[in-house]
């Protein structure tokens, strides 16, 4: 009798100790993840957002910019605040009545200030809190961002104005640390400048994007009394077509009105029901109260013209 070795037997022969399975504890407080369909909706919005931001930056700063989405994740407000740089340049937004945030970074903000006063707009190694004058200069640029977000995400609930600049992550106005956000990272590149933006949108405000629009039902007009009377007097030609059978030519020549032609079809033989020459139903042959009857077993959703099967021998018997 042949004996088959199991995997544990093979491991024992070679002295291999099986690794213990890795058990990861499940975090019940983790924010909900984006489903594949929801992630597709967000990716489509980012495909519109990236070129729109590139065009806005190029027109305002007179340089060629490239904006590339670097990642999408769902985090809670507390984790989002902890991930922002300190000091930061965060502009509060309002989406659907809920607070959102866009952090553009100190290096980019200083490049905007330098470009606004005639400089080259290159990155600087000086990371510090922006002065009040520098914040007002960058605010003129930040004021154009809500319109770009509204068009890219197709959310009419994005407010037109941005809030006051926040230079400390802890001062960003979130409603609660457990609020779920969809966080988008954007890499912004230009000659002499490379930085990363962080866009945090409240998950509940993006809910309208994830709901498929309902197709309005087309009302069916009730038939007029005249049309109803005409339909009552209308006639259609209904034919039940049974499978082909072989009959001798002599027997066909002797047929007359009222004669009965015996067939080899048994009860349960499949038949096709034609209406005005189109196959509309399929059924089987049966009997009901002593009479020949048809039982409908299938409705043909796409009516097709009837095409009788050909005799493979090409002759009658």
C-alpha positions as a Python dict, from the first residue, in 0.01 Angstrom:
ca = {
    (1, 'X'): (0, 0, 0),
    (2, 'X'): (143, 335, -103),
    (3, 'X'): (186, 592, 175),
    (4, 'X'): (185, 962, 89),
    (5, 'X'): (399, 1201, 292),
    (6, 'X'): (240, 1516, 421),
    (7, 'X'): (414, 1853, 435),
    (8, 'X'): (493, 1815, 805),
    (9, 'X'): (660, 1478, 736),
    (10, 'X'): (879, 1631, 464),
    (11, 'X'): (976, 1916, 698),
    (12, 'X'): (1070, 1664, 967),
    (13, 'X'): (1293, 1471, 725),
    (14, 'X'): (1490, 1784, 632),
    (15, 'X'): (1490, 1928, 983),
    (16, 'X'): (1282, 2227, 889),
    (17, 'X'): (1084, 2392, 1165),
    (18, 'X'): (759, 2536, 1031),
    (19, 'X'): (722, 2905, 1098),
    (20, 'X'): (446, 3011, 1329),
    (21, 'X'): (166, 3196, 1153),
    (22, 'X'): (180, 3572, 1197),
    (23, 'X'): (-117, 3700, 1391),
    (24, 'X'): (-194, 4066, 1354),
    (25, 'X'): (-433, 4221, 1604),
    (26, 'X'): (-729, 4394, 1444),
    (27, 'X'): (-769, 4759, 1530),
    (28, 'X'): (-1140, 4822, 1574),
    (29, 'X'): (-1069, 5197, 1594),
    (30, 'X'): (-900, 5207, 1253),
    (31, 'X'): (-1078, 5432, 1001),
    (32, 'X'): (-1275, 5261, 724),
    (33, 'X'): (-1079, 5197, 405),
    (34, 'X'): (-1182, 5307, 61),
    (35, 'X'): (-1336, 5031, -143),
    (36, 'X'): (-1216, 4960, -495),
    (37, 'X'): (-1508, 5154, -642),
    (38, 'X'): (-1453, 5449, -408),
    (39, 'X'): (-1081, 5454, -480),
    (40, 'X'): (-1161, 5464, -853),
    (41, 'X'): (-1380, 5772, -798),
    (42, 'X'): (-1104, 5948, -603),
    (43, 'X'): (-842, 5857, -865),
    (44, 'X'): (-1063, 6001, -1138),
    (45, 'X'): (-1091, 6327, -941),
    (46, 'X'): (-712, 6340, -899),
    (47, 'X'): (-666, 6298, -1273),
    (48, 'X'): (-861, 6622, -1312),
    (49, 'X'): (-698, 6793, -1014),
    (50, 'X'): (-332, 6742, -1112),
    (51, 'X'): (-341, 6924, -1451),
    (52, 'X'): (-565, 7196, -1309),
    (53, 'X'): (-316, 7269, -1031),
    (54, 'X'): (-26, 7261, -1277),
    (55, 'X'): (-200, 7521, -1491),
    (56, 'X'): (-282, 7737, -1188),
    (57, 'X'): (74, 7728, -1056),
    (58, 'X'): (220, 7800, -1398),
    (59, 'X'): (-2, 8104, -1452),
    (60, 'X'): (52, 8249, -1105),
    (61, 'X'): (425, 8182, -1066),
    (62, 'X'): (527, 8193, -1435),
    (63, 'X'): (713, 7862, -1418),
    (64, 'X'): (643, 7513, -1550),
    (65, 'X'): (505, 7296, -1269),
    (66, 'X'): (433, 6925, -1246),
    (67, 'X'): (178, 6795, -994),
    (68, 'X'): (175, 6418, -932),
    (69, 'X'): (-58, 6235, -686),
    (70, 'X'): (167, 6048, -442),
    (71, 'X'): (-86, 5851, -236),
    (72, 'X'): (-438, 5827, -96),
    (73, 'X'): (-531, 5697, 249),
    (74, 'X'): (-797, 5729, 515),
    (75, 'X'): (-685, 5854, 857),
    (76, 'X'): (-843, 6013, 1158),
    (77, 'X'): (-812, 6383, 1230),
    (78, 'X'): (-568, 6330, 1516),
    (79, 'X'): (-330, 6128, 1299),
    (80, 'X'): (-365, 6382, 1017),
    (81, 'X'): (-265, 6667, 1248),
    (82, 'X'): (34, 6468, 1375),
    (83, 'X'): (152, 6401, 1018),
    (84, 'X'): (166, 6772, 925),
    (85, 'X'): (508, 6940, 940),
    (86, 'X'): (586, 7182, 1222),
    (87, 'X'): (588, 7467, 1134),
    (88, 'X'): (328, 7426, 862),
    (89, 'X'): (134, 7641, 617),
    (90, 'X'): (-219, 7497, 641),
    (91, 'X'): (-524, 7661, 490),
    (92, 'X'): (-859, 7556, 639),
    (93, 'X'): (-1137, 7485, 389),
    (94, 'X'): (-1503, 7398, 420),
    (95, 'X'): (-1651, 7105, 224),
    (96, 'X'): (-2015, 7022, 277),
    (97, 'X'): (-2022, 7216, 603),
    (98, 'X'): (-1731, 7012, 746),
    (99, 'X'): (-1374, 7141, 792),
    (100, 'X'): (-1103, 7036, 547),
    (101, 'X'): (-739, 7138, 517),
    (102, 'X'): (-472, 7194, 252),
    (103, 'X'): (-110, 7213, 372),
    (104, 'X'): (130, 7347, 109),
    (105, 'X'): (452, 7357, 313),
    (106, 'X'): (695, 7630, 416),
    (107, 'X'): (943, 7583, 124),
    (108, 'X'): (670, 7627, -137),
    (109, 'X'): (523, 7927, 47),
    (110, 'X'): (860, 8101, 66),
    (111, 'X'): (909, 8031, -306),
    (112, 'X'): (573, 8201, -375),
    (113, 'X'): (681, 8503, -170),
    (114, 'X'): (1017, 8519, -346),
    (115, 'X'): (853, 8493, -688),
    (116, 'X'): (596, 8760, -600),
    (117, 'X'): (874, 9010, -525),
    (118, 'X'): (1069, 8939, -845),
    (119, 'X'): (1287, 8650, -735),
    (120, 'X'): (1346, 8317, -909),
    (121, 'X'): (1108, 8129, -681),
    (122, 'X'): (1354, 7854, -594),
    (123, 'X'): (1340, 7639, -283),
    (124, 'X'): (1513, 7755, 31),
    (125, 'X'): (1659, 7562, 322),
    (126, 'X'): (1516, 7813, 568),
    (127, 'X'): (1223, 7642, 747),
    (128, 'X'): (1055, 7890, 976),
    (129, 'X'): (716, 8034, 1064),
    (130, 'X'): (585, 8272, 800),
    (131, 'X'): (551, 8634, 897),
    (132, 'X'): (216, 8811, 877),
    (133, 'X'): (321, 8983, 552),
    (134, 'X'): (429, 8653, 397),
    (135, 'X'): (101, 8491, 500),
    (136, 'X'): (-95, 8768, 325),
    (137, 'X'): (111, 8718, 8),
    (138, 'X'): (49, 8342, 5),
    (139, 'X'): (-320, 8396, 90),
    (140, 'X'): (-371, 8558, -248),
    (141, 'X'): (-255, 8237, -411),
    (142, 'X'): (-449, 8008, -172),
    (143, 'X'): (-774, 8191, -247),
    (144, 'X'): (-781, 8033, -595),
    (145, 'X'): (-751, 7674, -466),
    (146, 'X'): (-1117, 7610, -359),
    (147, 'X'): (-1243, 7666, -714),
    (148, 'X'): (-993, 7413, -849),
    (149, 'X'): (-1095, 7155, -586),
    (150, 'X'): (-1464, 7215, -654),
    (151, 'X'): (-1418, 7155, -1026),
    (152, 'X'): (-1188, 6852, -988),
    (153, 'X'): (-1398, 6666, -729),
    (154, 'X'): (-1723, 6803, -872),
    (155, 'X'): (-1845, 6901, -529),
    (156, 'X'): (-2053, 7220, -533),
    (157, 'X'): (-2034, 7227, -150),
    (158, 'X'): (-1669, 7344, -147),
    (159, 'X'): (-1675, 7694, 3),
    (160, 'X'): (-1515, 7975, -198),
    (161, 'X'): (-1307, 8127, 85),
    (162, 'X'): (-1018, 7978, 281),
    (163, 'X'): (-962, 8040, 650),
    (164, 'X'): (-670, 8206, 819),
    (165, 'X'): (-331, 8046, 773),
    (166, 'X'): (-236, 7800, 1049),
    (167, 'X'): (136, 7766, 1122),
    (168, 'X'): (102, 7499, 1393),
    (169, 'X'): (-58, 7158, 1326),
    (170, 'X'): (-243, 7166, 1657),
    (171, 'X'): (-434, 7480, 1558),
    (172, 'X'): (-598, 7328, 1246),
    (173, 'X'): (-975, 7345, 1317),
    (174, 'X'): (-1098, 6984, 1316),
    (175, 'X'): (-1435, 6896, 1470),
    (176, 'X'): (-1289, 6597, 1657),
    (177, 'X'): (-979, 6381, 1664),
    (178, 'X'): (-1180, 6073, 1559),
    (179, 'X'): (-1324, 6232, 1244),
    (180, 'X'): (-1231, 6031, 934),
    (181, 'X'): (-1047, 6206, 650),
    (182, 'X'): (-945, 6104, 300),
    (183, 'X'): (-587, 6230, 278),
    (184, 'X'): (-425, 6295, -60),
    (185, 'X'): (-51, 6356, -96),
    (186, 'X'): (58, 6566, -394),
    (187, 'X'): (415, 6605, -517),
    (188, 'X'): (469, 6953, -663),
    (189, 'X'): (782, 6991, -876),
    (190, 'X'): (941, 7275, -1072),
    (191, 'X'): (1289, 7392, -1162),
    (192, 'X'): (1468, 7450, -834),
    (193, 'X'): (1167, 7345, -626),
    (194, 'X'): (1026, 7014, -506),
    (195, 'X'): (775, 6989, -225),
    (196, 'X'): (475, 6788, -109),
    (197, 'X'): (123, 6905, -36),
    (198, 'X'): (-129, 6737, 193),
    (199, 'X'): (-500, 6760, 118),
    (200, 'X'): (-739, 6634, 384),
    (201, 'X'): (-1107, 6600, 290),
    (202, 'X'): (-1373, 6480, 537),
    (203, 'X'): (-1496, 6135, 442),
    (204, 'X'): (-1860, 6221, 502),
    (205, 'X'): (-1841, 6518, 263),
    (206, 'X'): (-1722, 6287, -17),
    (207, 'X'): (-2020, 6055, 27),
    (208, 'X'): (-2213, 6212, -267),
    (209, 'X'): (-1927, 6109, -497),
    (210, 'X'): (-1965, 5743, -401),
    (211, 'X'): (-2340, 5720, -468),
    (212, 'X'): (-2440, 5629, -822),
    (213, 'X'): (-2699, 5871, -960),
    (214, 'X'): (-3042, 5718, -989),
    (215, 'X'): (-3183, 5692, -1336),
    (216, 'X'): (-3516, 5872, -1339),
    (217, 'X'): (-3802, 5642, -1421),
    (218, 'X'): (-3971, 5719, -1750),
    (219, 'X'): (-4344, 5755, -1687),
    (220, 'X'): (-4555, 5524, -1896),
    (221, 'X'): (-4852, 5702, -2046),
    (222, 'X'): (-5185, 5526, -2000),
    (223, 'X'): (-5347, 5418, -2328),
    (224, 'X'): (-5628, 5638, -2449),
    (225, 'X'): (-5983, 5493, -2460),
    (226, 'X'): (-5969, 5492, -2841),
    (227, 'X'): (-5643, 5297, -2842),
    (228, 'X'): (-5783, 5053, -2585),
    (229, 'X'): (-6089, 4983, -2805),
    (230, 'X'): (-5868, 4930, -3108),
    (231, 'X'): (-5648, 4686, -2916),
    (232, 'X'): (-5952, 4484, -2811),
    (233, 'X'): (-6036, 4423, -3177),
    (234, 'X'): (-5678, 4360, -3289),
    (235, 'X'): (-5575, 4011, -3399),
    (236, 'X'): (-5238, 3841, -3392),
    (237, 'X'): (-5137, 3512, -3550),
    (238, 'X'): (-5007, 3260, -3296),
    (239, 'X'): (-4844, 2938, -3415),
    (240, 'X'): (-4699, 2652, -3211),
    (241, 'X'): (-4414, 2491, -3402),
    (242, 'X'): (-4325, 2135, -3310),
    (243, 'X'): (-4004, 1954, -3408),
    (244, 'X'): (-3987, 1827, -3766),
    (245, 'X'): (-4117, 1479, -3840),
    (246, 'X'): (-4089, 1245, -4137),
    (247, 'X'): (-4401, 1171, -4343),
    (248, 'X'): (-4424, 974, -4666),
    (249, 'X'): (-4516, 1176, -4971),
    (250, 'X'): (-4807, 940, -5044),
    (251, 'X'): (-4958, 1005, -4702),
    (252, 'X'): (-4931, 1381, -4752),
    (253, 'X'): (-5104, 1352, -5092),
    (254, 'X'): (-5402, 1174, -4932),
    (255, 'X'): (-5453, 1433, -4654),
    (256, 'X'): (-5788, 1612, -4655),
    (257, 'X'): (-5966, 1859, -4430),
    (258, 'X'): (-6059, 1692, -4102),
    (259, 'X'): (-5799, 1414, -4123),
    (260, 'X'): (-5567, 1344, -3831),
    (261, 'X'): (-5195, 1311, -3888),
    (262, 'X'): (-5027, 1094, -3620),
    (263, 'X'): (-4687, 1215, -3493),
    (264, 'X'): (-4415, 1042, -3290),
    (265, 'X'): (-4396, 1334, -3044),
    (266, 'X'): (-4447, 1237, -2682),
    (267, 'X'): (-4572, 1444, -2390),
    (268, 'X'): (-4298, 1688, -2292),
    (269, 'X'): (-4175, 1747, -2646),
    (270, 'X'): (-4034, 2102, -2674),
    (271, 'X'): (-4222, 2346, -2896),
    (272, 'X'): (-4180, 2710, -3001),
    (273, 'X'): (-4463, 2961, -2985),
    (274, 'X'): (-4454, 3221, -3263),
    (275, 'X'): (-4641, 3551, -3273),
    (276, 'X'): (-4660, 3701, -3621),
    (277, 'X'): (-4366, 3491, -3730),
    (278, 'X'): (-4138, 3570, -3432),
    (279, 'X'): (-4041, 3322, -3161),
    (280, 'X'): (-4171, 3467, -2832),
    (281, 'X'): (-4199, 3165, -2599),
    (282, 'X'): (-4081, 2807, -2566),
    (283, 'X'): (-4276, 2531, -2401),
    (284, 'X'): (-4360, 2161, -2395),
    (285, 'X'): (-4650, 1951, -2526),
    (286, 'X'): (-4897, 1823, -2269),
    (287, 'X'): (-5263, 1752, -2202),
    (288, 'X'): (-5518, 1942, -2000),
    (289, 'X'): (-5875, 1820, -1938),
    (290, 'X'): (-5840, 1568, -2219),
    (291, 'X'): (-5717, 1823, -2473),
    (292, 'X'): (-5381, 1891, -2629),
    (293, 'X'): (-5215, 2180, -2447),
    (294, 'X'): (-4887, 2373, -2426),
    (295, 'X'): (-4700, 2458, -2109),
    (296, 'X'): (-4485, 2776, -2140),
    (297, 'X'): (-4140, 2717, -1988),
    (298, 'X'): (-3934, 3011, -2122),
    (299, 'X'): (-3986, 3365, -2249),
    (300, 'X'): (-3762, 3472, -2536),
    (301, 'X'): (-3637, 3817, -2439),
    (302, 'X'): (-3511, 3892, -2789),
    (303, 'X'): (-3769, 3764, -3037),
    (304, 'X'): (-3612, 3606, -3344),
    (305, 'X'): (-3765, 3506, -3678),
    (306, 'X'): (-3852, 3142, -3700),
    (307, 'X'): (-3611, 2938, -3909),
    (308, 'X'): (-3726, 2579, -3953),
    (309, 'X'): (-3454, 2322, -3923),
    (310, 'X'): (-3344, 2155, -4245),
    (311, 'X'): (-3363, 1787, -4310),
    (312, 'X'): (-3000, 1671, -4301),
    (313, 'X'): (-3072, 1422, -4582),
    (314, 'X'): (-3240, 1682, -4803),
    (315, 'X'): (-3532, 1458, -4910),
    (316, 'X'): (-3873, 1353, -4791),
    (317, 'X'): (-3970, 995, -4717),
}
